[in-house]
Tab-separated table of C-alpha atoms in Angstrom:
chain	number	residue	atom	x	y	z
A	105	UNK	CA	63.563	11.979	-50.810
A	106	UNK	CA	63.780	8.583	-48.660
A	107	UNK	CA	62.322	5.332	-50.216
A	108	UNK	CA	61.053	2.070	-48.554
A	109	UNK	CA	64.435	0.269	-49.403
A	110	UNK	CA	66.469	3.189	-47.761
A	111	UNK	CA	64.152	2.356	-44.712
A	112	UNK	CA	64.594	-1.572	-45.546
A	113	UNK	CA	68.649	-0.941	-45.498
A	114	UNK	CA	68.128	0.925	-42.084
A	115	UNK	CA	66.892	-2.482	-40.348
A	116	UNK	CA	63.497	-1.543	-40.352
A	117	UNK	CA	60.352	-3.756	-41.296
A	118	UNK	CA	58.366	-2.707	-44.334
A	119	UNK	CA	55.648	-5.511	-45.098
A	120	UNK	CA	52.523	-5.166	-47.535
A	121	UNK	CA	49.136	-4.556	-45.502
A	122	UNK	CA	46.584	-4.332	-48.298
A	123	UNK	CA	46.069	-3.155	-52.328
A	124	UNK	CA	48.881	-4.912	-53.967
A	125	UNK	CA	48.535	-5.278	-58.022
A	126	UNK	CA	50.499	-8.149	-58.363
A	127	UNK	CA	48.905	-10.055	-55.735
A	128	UNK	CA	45.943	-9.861	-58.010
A	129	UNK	CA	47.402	-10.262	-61.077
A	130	UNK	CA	48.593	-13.630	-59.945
A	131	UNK	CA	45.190	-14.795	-58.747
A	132	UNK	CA	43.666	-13.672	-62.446
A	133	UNK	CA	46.427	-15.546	-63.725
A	134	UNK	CA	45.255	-18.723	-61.938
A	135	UNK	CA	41.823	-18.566	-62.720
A	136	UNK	CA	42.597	-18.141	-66.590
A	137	UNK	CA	44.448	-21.038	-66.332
A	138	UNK	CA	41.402	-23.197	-64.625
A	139	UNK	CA	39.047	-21.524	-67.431
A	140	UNK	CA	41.601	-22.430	-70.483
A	141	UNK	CA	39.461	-25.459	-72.532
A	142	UNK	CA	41.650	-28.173	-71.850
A	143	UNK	CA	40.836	-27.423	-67.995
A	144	UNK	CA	37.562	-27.107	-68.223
A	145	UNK	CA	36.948	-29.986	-70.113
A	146	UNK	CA	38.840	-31.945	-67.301
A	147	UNK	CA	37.442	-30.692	-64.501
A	148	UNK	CA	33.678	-31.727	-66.514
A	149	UNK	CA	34.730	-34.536	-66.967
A	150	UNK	CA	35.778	-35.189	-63.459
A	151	UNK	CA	32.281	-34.172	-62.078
A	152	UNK	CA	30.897	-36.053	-64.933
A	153	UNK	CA	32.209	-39.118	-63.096
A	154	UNK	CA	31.420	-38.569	-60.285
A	155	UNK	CA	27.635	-37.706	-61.009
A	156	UNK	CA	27.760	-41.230	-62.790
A	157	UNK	CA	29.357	-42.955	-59.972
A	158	UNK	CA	26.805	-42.016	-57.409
A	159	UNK	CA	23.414	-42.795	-59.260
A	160	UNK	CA	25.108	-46.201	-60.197
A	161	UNK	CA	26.027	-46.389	-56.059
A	162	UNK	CA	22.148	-45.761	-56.031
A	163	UNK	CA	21.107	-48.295	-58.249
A	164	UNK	CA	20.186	-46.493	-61.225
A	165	UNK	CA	20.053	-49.212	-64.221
A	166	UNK	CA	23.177	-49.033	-66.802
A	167	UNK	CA	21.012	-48.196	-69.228
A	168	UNK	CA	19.099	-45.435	-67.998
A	169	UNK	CA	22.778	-44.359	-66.685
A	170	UNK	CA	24.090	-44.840	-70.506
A	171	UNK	CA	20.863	-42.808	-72.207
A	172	UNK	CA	21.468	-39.875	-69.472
A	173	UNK	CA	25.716	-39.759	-69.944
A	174	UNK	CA	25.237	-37.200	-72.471
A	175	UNK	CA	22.577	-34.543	-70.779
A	176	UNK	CA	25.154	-35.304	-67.072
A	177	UNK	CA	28.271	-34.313	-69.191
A	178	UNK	CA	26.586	-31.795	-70.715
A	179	UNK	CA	25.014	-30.199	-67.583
A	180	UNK	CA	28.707	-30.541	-66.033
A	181	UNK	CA	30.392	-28.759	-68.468
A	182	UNK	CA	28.170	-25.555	-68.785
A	183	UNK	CA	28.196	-25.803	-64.952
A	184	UNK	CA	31.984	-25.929	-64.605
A	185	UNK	CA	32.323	-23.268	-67.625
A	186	UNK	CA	29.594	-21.017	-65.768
A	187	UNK	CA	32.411	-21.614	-62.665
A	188	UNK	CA	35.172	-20.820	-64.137
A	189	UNK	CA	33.993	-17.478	-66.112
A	190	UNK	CA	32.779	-16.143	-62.816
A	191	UNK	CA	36.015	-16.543	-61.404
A	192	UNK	CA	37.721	-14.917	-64.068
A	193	UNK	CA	35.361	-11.968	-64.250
A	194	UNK	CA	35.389	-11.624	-60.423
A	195	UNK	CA	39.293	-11.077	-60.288
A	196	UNK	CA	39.344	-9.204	-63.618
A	197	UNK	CA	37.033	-6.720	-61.369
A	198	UNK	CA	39.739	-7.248	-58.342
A	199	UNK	CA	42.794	-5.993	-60.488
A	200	UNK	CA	40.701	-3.081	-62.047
A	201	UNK	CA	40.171	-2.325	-58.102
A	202	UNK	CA	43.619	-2.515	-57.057
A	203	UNK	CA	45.235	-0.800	-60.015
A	204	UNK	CA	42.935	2.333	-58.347
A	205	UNK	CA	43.498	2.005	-54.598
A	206	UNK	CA	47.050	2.869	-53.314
A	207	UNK	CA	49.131	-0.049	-52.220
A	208	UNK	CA	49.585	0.278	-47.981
A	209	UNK	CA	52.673	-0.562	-46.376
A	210	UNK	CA	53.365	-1.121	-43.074
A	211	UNK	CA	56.640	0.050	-41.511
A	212	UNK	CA	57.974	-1.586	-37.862
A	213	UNK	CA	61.475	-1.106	-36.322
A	214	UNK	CA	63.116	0.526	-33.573
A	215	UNK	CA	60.302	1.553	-31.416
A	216	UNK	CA	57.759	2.049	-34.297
A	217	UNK	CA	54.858	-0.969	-34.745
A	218	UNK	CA	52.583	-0.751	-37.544
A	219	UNK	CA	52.815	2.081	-39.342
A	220	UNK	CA	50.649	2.138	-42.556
A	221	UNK	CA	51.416	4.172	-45.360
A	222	UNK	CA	50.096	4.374	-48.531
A	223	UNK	CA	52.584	4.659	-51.608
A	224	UNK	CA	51.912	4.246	-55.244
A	225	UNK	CA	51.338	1.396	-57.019
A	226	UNK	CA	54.842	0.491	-57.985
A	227	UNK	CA	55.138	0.100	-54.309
A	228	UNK	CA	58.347	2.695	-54.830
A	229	UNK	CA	56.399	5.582	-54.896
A	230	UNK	CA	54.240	7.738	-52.143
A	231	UNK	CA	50.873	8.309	-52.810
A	232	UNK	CA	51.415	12.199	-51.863
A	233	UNK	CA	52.852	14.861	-50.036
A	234	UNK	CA	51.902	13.446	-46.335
A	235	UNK	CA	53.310	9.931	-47.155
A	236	UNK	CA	56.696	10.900	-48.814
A	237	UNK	CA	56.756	13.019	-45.775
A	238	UNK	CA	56.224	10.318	-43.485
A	239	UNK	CA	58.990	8.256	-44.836
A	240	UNK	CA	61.236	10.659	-45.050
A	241	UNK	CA	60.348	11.682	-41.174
A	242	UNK	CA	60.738	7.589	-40.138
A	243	UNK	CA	64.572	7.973	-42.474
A	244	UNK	CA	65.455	10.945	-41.046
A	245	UNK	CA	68.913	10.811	-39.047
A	246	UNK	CA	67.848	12.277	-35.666
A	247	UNK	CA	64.612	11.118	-35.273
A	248	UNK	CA	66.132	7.281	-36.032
A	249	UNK	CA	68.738	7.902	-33.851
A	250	UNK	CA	66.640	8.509	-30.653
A	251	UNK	CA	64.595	5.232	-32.016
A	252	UNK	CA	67.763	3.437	-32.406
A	253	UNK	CA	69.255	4.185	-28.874
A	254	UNK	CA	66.006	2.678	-27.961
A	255	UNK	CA	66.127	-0.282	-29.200
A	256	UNK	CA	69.576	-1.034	-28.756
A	257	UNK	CA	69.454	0.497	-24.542
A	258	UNK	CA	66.822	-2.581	-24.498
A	259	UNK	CA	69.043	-5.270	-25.560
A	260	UNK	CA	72.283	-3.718	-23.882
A	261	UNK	CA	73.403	-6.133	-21.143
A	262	UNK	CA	72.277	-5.759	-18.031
A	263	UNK	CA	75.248	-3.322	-16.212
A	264	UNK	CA	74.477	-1.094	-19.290
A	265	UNK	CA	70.813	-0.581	-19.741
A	266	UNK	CA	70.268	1.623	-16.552
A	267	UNK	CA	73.070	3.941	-17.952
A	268	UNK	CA	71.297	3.883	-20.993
A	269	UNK	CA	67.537	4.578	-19.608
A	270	UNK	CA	69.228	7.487	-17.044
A	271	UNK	CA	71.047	8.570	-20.365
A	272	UNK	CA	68.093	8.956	-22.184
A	273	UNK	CA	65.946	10.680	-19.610
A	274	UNK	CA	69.128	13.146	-19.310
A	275	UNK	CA	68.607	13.518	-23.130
A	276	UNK	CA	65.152	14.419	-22.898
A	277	UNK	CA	65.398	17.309	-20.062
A	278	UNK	CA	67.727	18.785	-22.911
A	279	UNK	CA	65.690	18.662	-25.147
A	280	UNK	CA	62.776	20.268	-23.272
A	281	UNK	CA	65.006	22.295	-22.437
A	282	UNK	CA	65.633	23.515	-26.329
A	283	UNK	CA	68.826	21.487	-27.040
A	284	UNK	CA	68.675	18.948	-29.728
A	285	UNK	CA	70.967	16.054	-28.723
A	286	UNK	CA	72.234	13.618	-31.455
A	287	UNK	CA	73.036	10.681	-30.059
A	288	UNK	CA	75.219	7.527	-31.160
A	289	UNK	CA	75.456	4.638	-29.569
A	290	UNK	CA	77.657	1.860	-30.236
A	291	UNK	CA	76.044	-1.510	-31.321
A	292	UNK	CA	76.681	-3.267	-28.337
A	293	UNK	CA	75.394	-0.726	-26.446
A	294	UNK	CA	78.879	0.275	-24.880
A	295	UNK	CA	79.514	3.517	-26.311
A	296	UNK	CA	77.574	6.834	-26.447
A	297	UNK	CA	78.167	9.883	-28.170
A	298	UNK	CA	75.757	13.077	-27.549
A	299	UNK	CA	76.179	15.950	-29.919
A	300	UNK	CA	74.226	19.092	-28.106
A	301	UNK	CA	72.665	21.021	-30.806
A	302	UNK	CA	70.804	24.350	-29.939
A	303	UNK	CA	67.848	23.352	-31.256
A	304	UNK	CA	66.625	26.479	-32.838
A	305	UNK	CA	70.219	27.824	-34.262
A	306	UNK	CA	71.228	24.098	-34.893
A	307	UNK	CA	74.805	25.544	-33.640
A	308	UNK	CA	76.715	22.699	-32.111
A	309	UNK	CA	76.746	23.439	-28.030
A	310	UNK	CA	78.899	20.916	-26.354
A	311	UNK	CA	79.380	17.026	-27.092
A	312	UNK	CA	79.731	14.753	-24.432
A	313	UNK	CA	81.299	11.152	-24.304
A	314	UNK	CA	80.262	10.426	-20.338
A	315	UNK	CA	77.326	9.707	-18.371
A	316	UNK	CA	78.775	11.916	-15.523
A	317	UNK	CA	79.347	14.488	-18.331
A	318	UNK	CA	75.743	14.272	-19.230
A	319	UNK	CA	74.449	14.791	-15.948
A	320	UNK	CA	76.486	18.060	-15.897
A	321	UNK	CA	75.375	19.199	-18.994
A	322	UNK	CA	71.731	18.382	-18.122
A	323	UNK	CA	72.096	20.508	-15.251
A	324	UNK	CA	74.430	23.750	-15.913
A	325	UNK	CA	73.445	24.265	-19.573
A	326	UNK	CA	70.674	26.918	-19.740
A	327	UNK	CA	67.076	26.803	-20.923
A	328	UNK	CA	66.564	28.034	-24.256
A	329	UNK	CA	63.538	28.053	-24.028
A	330	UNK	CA	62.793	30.955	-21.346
A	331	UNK	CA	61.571	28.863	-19.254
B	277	UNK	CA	27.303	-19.864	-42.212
B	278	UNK	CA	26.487	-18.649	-46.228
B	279	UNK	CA	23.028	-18.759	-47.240
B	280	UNK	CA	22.323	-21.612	-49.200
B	281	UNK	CA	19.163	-23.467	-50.820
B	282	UNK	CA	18.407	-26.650	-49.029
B	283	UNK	CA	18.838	-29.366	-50.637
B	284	UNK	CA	15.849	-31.722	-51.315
B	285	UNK	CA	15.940	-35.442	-50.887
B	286	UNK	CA	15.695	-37.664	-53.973
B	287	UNK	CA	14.828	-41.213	-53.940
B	288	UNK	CA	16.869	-44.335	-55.802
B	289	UNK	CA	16.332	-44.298	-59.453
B	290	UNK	CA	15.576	-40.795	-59.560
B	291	UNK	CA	17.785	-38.881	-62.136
B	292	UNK	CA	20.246	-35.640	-61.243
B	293	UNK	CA	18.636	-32.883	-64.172
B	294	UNK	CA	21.040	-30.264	-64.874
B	295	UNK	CA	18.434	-27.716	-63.392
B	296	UNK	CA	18.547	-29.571	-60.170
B	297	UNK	CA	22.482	-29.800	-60.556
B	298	UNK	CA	22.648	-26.167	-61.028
B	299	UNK	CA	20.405	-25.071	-58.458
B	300	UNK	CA	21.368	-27.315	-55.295
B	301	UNK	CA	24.988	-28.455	-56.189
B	302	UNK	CA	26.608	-25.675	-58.196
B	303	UNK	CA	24.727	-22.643	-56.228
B	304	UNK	CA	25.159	-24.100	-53.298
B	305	UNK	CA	29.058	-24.970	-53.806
B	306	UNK	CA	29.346	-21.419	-55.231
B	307	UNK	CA	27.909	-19.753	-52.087
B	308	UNK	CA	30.364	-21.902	-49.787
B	309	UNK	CA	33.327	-20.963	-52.097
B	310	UNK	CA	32.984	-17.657	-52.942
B	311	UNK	CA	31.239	-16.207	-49.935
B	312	UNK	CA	31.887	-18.276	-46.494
B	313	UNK	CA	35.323	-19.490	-46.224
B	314	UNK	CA	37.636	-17.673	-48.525
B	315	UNK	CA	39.963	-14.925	-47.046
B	316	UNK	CA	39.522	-12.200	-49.614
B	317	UNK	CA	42.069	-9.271	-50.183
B	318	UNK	CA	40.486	-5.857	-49.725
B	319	UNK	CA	40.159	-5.294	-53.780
B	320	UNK	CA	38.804	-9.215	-54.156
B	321	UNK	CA	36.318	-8.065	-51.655
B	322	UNK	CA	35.478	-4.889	-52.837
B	323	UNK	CA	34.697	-6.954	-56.439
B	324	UNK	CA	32.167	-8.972	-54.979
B	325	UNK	CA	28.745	-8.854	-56.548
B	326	UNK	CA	25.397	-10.497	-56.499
B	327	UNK	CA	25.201	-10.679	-52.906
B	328	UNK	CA	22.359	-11.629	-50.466
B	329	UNK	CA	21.621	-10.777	-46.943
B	330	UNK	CA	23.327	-12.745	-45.100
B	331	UNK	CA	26.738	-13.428	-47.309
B	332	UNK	CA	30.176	-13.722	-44.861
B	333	UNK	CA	33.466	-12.635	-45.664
B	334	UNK	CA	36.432	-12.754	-44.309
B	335	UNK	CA	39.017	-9.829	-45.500
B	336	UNK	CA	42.395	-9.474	-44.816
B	337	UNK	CA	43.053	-6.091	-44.335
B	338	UNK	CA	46.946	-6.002	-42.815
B	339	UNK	CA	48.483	-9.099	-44.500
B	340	UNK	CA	52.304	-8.278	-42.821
B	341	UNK	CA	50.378	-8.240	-39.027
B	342	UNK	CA	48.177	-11.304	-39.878
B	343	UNK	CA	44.951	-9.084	-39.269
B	344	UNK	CA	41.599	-10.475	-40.896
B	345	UNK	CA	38.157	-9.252	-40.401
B	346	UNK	CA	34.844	-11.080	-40.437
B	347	UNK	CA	31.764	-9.596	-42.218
B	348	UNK	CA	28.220	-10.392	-42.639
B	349	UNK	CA	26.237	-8.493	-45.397
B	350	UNK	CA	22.922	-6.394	-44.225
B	351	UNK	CA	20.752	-6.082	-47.892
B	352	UNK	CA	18.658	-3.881	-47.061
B	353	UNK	CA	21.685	-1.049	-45.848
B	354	UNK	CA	24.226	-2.127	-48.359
B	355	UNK	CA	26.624	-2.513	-44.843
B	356	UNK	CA	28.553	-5.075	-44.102
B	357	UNK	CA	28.869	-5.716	-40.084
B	358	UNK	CA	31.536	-6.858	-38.368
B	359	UNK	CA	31.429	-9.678	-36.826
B	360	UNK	CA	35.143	-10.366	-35.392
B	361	UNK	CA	38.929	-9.981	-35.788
B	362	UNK	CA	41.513	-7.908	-34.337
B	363	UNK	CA	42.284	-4.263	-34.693
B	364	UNK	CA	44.376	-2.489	-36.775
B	365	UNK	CA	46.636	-1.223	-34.252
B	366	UNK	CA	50.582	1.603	-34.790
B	367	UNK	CA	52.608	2.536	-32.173
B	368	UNK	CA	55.581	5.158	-31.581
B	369	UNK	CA	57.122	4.337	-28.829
B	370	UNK	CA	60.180	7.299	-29.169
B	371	UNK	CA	59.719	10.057	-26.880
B	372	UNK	CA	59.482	13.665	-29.296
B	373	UNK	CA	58.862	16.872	-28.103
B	374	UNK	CA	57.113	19.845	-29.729
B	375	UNK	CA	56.013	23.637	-28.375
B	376	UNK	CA	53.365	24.031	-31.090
B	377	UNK	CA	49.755	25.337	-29.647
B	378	UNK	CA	48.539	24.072	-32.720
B	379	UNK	CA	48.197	20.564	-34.106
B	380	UNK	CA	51.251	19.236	-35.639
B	381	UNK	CA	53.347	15.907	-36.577
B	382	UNK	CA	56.403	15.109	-34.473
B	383	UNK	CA	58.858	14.740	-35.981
B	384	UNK	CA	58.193	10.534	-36.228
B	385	UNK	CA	54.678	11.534	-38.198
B	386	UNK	CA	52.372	9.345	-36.706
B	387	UNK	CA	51.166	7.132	-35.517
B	388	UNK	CA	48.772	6.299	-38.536
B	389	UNK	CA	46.773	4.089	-40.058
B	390	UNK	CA	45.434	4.057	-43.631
B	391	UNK	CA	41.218	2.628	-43.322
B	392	UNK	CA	41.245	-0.294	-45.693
B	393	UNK	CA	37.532	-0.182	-46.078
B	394	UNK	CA	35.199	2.681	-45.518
B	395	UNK	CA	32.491	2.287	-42.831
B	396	UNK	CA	32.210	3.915	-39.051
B	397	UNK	CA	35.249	2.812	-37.021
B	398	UNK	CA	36.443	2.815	-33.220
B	399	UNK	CA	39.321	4.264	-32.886
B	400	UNK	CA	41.212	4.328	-29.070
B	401	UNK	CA	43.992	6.396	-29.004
B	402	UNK	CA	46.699	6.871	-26.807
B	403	UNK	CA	50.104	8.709	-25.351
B	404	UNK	CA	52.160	9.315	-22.345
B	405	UNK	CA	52.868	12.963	-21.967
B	406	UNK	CA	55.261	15.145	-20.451
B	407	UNK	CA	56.046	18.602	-19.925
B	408	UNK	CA	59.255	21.275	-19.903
B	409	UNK	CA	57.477	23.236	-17.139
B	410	UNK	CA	54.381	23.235	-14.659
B	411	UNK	CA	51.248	23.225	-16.154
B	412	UNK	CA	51.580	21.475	-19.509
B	413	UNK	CA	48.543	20.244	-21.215
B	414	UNK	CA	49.897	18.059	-23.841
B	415	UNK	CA	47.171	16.881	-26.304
B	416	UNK	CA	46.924	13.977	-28.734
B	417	UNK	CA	44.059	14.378	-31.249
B	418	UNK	CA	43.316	11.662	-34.189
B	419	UNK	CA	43.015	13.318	-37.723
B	420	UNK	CA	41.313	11.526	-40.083
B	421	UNK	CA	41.282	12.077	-44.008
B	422	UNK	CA	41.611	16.029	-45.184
B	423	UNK	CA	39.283	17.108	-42.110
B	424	UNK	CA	41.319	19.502	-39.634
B	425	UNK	CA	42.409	17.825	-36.312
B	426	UNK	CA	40.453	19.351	-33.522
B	427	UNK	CA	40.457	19.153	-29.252
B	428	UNK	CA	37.036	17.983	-29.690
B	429	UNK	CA	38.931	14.436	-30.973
B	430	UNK	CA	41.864	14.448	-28.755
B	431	UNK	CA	42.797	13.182	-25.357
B	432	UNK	CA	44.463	15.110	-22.701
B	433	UNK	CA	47.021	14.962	-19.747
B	434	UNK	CA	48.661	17.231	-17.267
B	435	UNK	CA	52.219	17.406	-16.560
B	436	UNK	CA	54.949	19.098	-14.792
B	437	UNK	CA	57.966	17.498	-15.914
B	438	UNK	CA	59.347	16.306	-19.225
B	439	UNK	CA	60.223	12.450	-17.916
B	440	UNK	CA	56.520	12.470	-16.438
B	441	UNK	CA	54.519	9.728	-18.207
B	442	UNK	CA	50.671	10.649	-17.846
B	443	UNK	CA	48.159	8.784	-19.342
B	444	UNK	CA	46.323	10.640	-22.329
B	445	UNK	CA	43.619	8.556	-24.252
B	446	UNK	CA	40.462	8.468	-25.963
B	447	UNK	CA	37.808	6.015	-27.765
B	448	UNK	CA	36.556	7.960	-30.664
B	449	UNK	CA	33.929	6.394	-33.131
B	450	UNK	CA	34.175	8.004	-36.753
B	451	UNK	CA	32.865	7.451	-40.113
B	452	UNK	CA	35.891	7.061	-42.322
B	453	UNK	CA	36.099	6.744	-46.275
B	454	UNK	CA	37.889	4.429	-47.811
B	455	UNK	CA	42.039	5.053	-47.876
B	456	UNK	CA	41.257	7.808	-45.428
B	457	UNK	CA	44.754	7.817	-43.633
B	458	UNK	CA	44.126	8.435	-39.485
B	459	UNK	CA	46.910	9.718	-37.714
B	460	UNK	CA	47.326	11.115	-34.457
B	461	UNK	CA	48.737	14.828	-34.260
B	462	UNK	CA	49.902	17.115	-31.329
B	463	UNK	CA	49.538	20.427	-29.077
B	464	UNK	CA	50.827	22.756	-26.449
B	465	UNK	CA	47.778	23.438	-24.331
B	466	UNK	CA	49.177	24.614	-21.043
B	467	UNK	CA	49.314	28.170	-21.861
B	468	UNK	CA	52.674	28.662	-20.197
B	469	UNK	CA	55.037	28.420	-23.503
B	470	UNK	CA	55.536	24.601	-22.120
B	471	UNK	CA	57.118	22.357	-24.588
B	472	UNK	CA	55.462	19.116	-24.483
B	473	UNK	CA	56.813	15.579	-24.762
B	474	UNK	CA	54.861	12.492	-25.952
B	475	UNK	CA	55.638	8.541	-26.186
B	476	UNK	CA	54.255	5.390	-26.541
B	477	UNK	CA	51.662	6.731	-28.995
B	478	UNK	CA	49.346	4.398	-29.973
B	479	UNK	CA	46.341	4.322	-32.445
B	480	UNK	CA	43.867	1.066	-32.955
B	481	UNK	CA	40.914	1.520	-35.489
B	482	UNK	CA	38.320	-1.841	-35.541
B	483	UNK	CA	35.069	-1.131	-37.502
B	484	UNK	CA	31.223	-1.006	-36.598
B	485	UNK	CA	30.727	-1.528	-39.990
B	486	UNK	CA	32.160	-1.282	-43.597
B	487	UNK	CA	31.100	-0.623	-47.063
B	488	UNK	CA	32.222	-1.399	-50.602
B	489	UNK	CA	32.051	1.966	-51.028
C-alpha cells in the first residue's frame, strides 16, 4: 500500500483541506490558557480600567467612581470568566468533532489539481477501501508516468515540446489501440523511452527510443482490440 | 452583519450596571467575535451553538487552496445559506482510457471531492473525450456517497478518434451528507466495443446550502 509521504517523495502536493485534530487541539490549548486564573484576573482587570476610565472621561464624581470600583470589577470578572469558559467549551466541542470526522487531504502534481481524500486521523492512514485505493492509483508507476511526461513535455524547451505533444498523441492511438506504453522521459525533457506493453497479456511488444520509431509503431502494430 | 442588541444611550453621571455591561457590551462583543468575523474550521463550525437567525460564518473548508465559504443561519430551517466564496474545484488533466460499458475509475481515480459540510450542492462536471473507433459515446457521471453512479448524472460526448477532444459536461444539483466523497466515474456507451479516452476531468461542488448535520 502507497502512503501520502510516498506521494510527497514523488514531487507531488499533499496539503490539509479540512478535519485536522491537532489544528484543534492547539486552539483548545489557547483558550485554556486565556481561562487559567492568573489570565482571567488580568484581562478583568484590564476591562476594569477601562470601564473606570470612561465614566471618569464622563464626569462621574471620584467618589461615586470609588463606591462603584467593587460592583465594575466584579461585573468584569464574571463577564470575562463567562468569556473565557465559553471559549473553552466551544473548542472542547470542536476537538470531540474532529476526532470523529476523517481528516481530508488534498493531493496536486503532475496534471492532477485538488484532489481530496479522506484518510484517518493520524493523517497516515485511509479512511477505507476507496481512499487507500485512490492513493495507491495517484502512486502507481504507469499512471504517474503518463502524468509525469506531462508535466515535464510542458516545461521542455521549446524545439522539444512539439516532439513531446506528437509523442504523446502517438502514445495514446496505442493505447486505444490495446497497447499499454510505459513511458520515461528524461528530466530535461530530452530523452524518451516507450516500453509497448500488450495491454491485456502485459507481454512486452516492442520498445522504442525514436520519435520516427514511434510513428512506425503507431502505425504497423495491430489493434488488439478487434477493432 | 451579526445580530446584535442596540445599544441604548446613557447620559453623564449615569452608572455602567453589570446587567447593562452584560447585555450591550459582552453580548454584543460575543456576537461580533464568535459569529461575524472569525474564519471557523469545519469542526469549530460544526460546534457552534446558541444561534439566532441571522448569525454569519465564515468556514474554511479547503485550507491548502485558500477556499472559505460565507454562511448566514435560517432559524426556522436549521440551514445555513450561502452567501459567497469559491468552489471546491479537482482536476485530472492525464488522458486514460477504459472499454468498460459500465461505470468505473480510471486508472487516476477521480476526480473527487470529499463534501465538507452536508447541504444541497452544485456540482458542474466536466471531460474531453475521445474514442478508439467511430461512434464512441464516452460518458462522465458524478457519484456521490455509496449511491450507484448512473447516466441519469453524467454528461456525454461523441467521438471518432482517440486524440478527439469533445466537450462532455454537466451542472448537477445534489443533496450530499456530510464526508460524502463525489467523484466522477466512466463508460463505454457507443455500442461498438469502442474504448474510450477522457482528459481534463474536472469536478467543482459550491453549495445552495449547508447543515451542521
Amino acid at each position: 500500500m502507497s502512503t501520502l509521504n510516498d506521494l510527497r517523495a514523488l514531487g507531488y502536493d499533499v496539503g490539509l483541506a479540512y478535519g485536522d485534530v491537532d489544528v484543534e487541539r492547539e486552539a483548545l490549548a489557547d483558550a485554556l490558557s486565556r481561562a487559567t486564573p492568573q489570565a482571567v484576573a488580568a484581562d478583568a482587570e484590564t476591562v476594569t480600567r477601562a470601564a473606570i476610565a470612561e465614566l471618569r472621561s464622563r464626569g462621574v464624581r471620584q467618589e461615586a467612581l470609588i463606591a462603584k470600583a467593587a460592583e465594575i470589577a466584579a461585573a468584569a470578572l464574571e463577564m470575562t470568566q463567562a468569556a473565557r469558559d465559553d471559549e473553552v467549551a466551544f473548542h472542547e466541542r470542536a476537538v470531540a468533532i474532529a476526532e470523529q470526522i476523517p481528516t481530508v487531504v488534498t493531493v496536486s502534481g503532475y496534471g492532477l489539481a485538488g484532489l481530496q481524500i479522506p484518510v484517518g486521523n493520524d493523517a497516515a492512514t485511509p479512511a477505507d477501501p476507496e481512499a487507500q485505493a485512490a492513493i495507491d492509483a495517484i502512486a502507481a508507476d504507469r499512471p504517474h508516468r503518463w502524468r509525469r511526461f506531462d508535466w515535464l513535455a510542458a516545461r521542455a524547451p521549446q524545439a522539444r515540446r512539439a516532439a513531446l505533444l506528437e509523442a504523446r498523441e502517438l502514445l495514446l492511438e496505442l493505447r486505444g489501440k490495446g497497447y499499454d506504453p510505459a513511458v520515461d522521459v528524461q528530466d530535461d525533457g530530452t530523452g524518451l523511452e516507450a516500453r509497448i506493453h500488450n495491454a491485456e497479456t502485459d507481454e512486452r511488444v516492442q520498445t522504442v527510443t525514436t520519435l520516427a520509431q514511434l510513428r512506425a509503431a503507431a502505425r504497423d502494430l495491430p489493434d488488439l482490440t478487434g477493432g | 452583519m451579526p445580530q446584535a442588541t442596540p445599544v441604548p444611550t446613557k447620559s453623564s453621571g449615569e452608572l455602567l450596571t453589570s446587567a447593562l455591561w452584560n447585555t450591550y457590551v459582552r453580548d454584543n462583543l460575543n456576537k461580533l467575535l464568535d459569529r461575524g468575523h472569525r474564519v471557523l474550521t469545519v469542526a469549530q463550525f460544526l460546534a457552534l451553538t446558541g444561534l439566532e437567525d441571522g448569525d454569519e460564518a465564515y468556514v474554511e473548508v479547503d485550507a491548502a487552496n485558500e477556499v472559505q465559504w460565507h454562511v448566514r443561519y435560517k432559524s426556522s430551517s436549521a440551514r445555513w445559506r450561502f452567501l459567497g466564496g469559491p468552489s471546491l474545484a479537482a482536476n485530472v488533466a492525464t488522458a486514460e482510457t477504459s472499454a468498460s460499458t459500465t461505470y468505473v475509475d480510471l486508472a487516476t481515480v477521480g476526480p473527487s471531492i470529499t463534501a465538507p459540510l452536508a447541504g444541497v450542492m452544485d456540482a458542474e462536471i466536466s471531460a474531453q473525450v475521445g474514442a478508439s473507433a467511430t461512434g464512441g459515446n464516452e460518458l462522465a457521471a458524478l457519484k456521490v456517497g455509496a449511491a450507484a453512479t448512473a447516466d441519469a448524472d453524467a454528461g456525454g460526448g461523441y467521438a471518432t478518434a482517440a486524440t478527439q477532444r469533445n466537450s462532455a459536461g454537466r451542472d448537477l444539483r445534489k443533496t450530499v451528507a456530510r464526508n460524502d466523497v463525489l467523484k466522477l466515474q466512466y463508460r463505454e456507451n457507443g455500442g461498438g466495443g469502442q474504448t474510450g479516452t477522457w482528459r481534463e476531468r474536472g469536478l467543482r461542488i459550491r453549495p445552495v446550502y449547508v447543515t451542521q448535520a
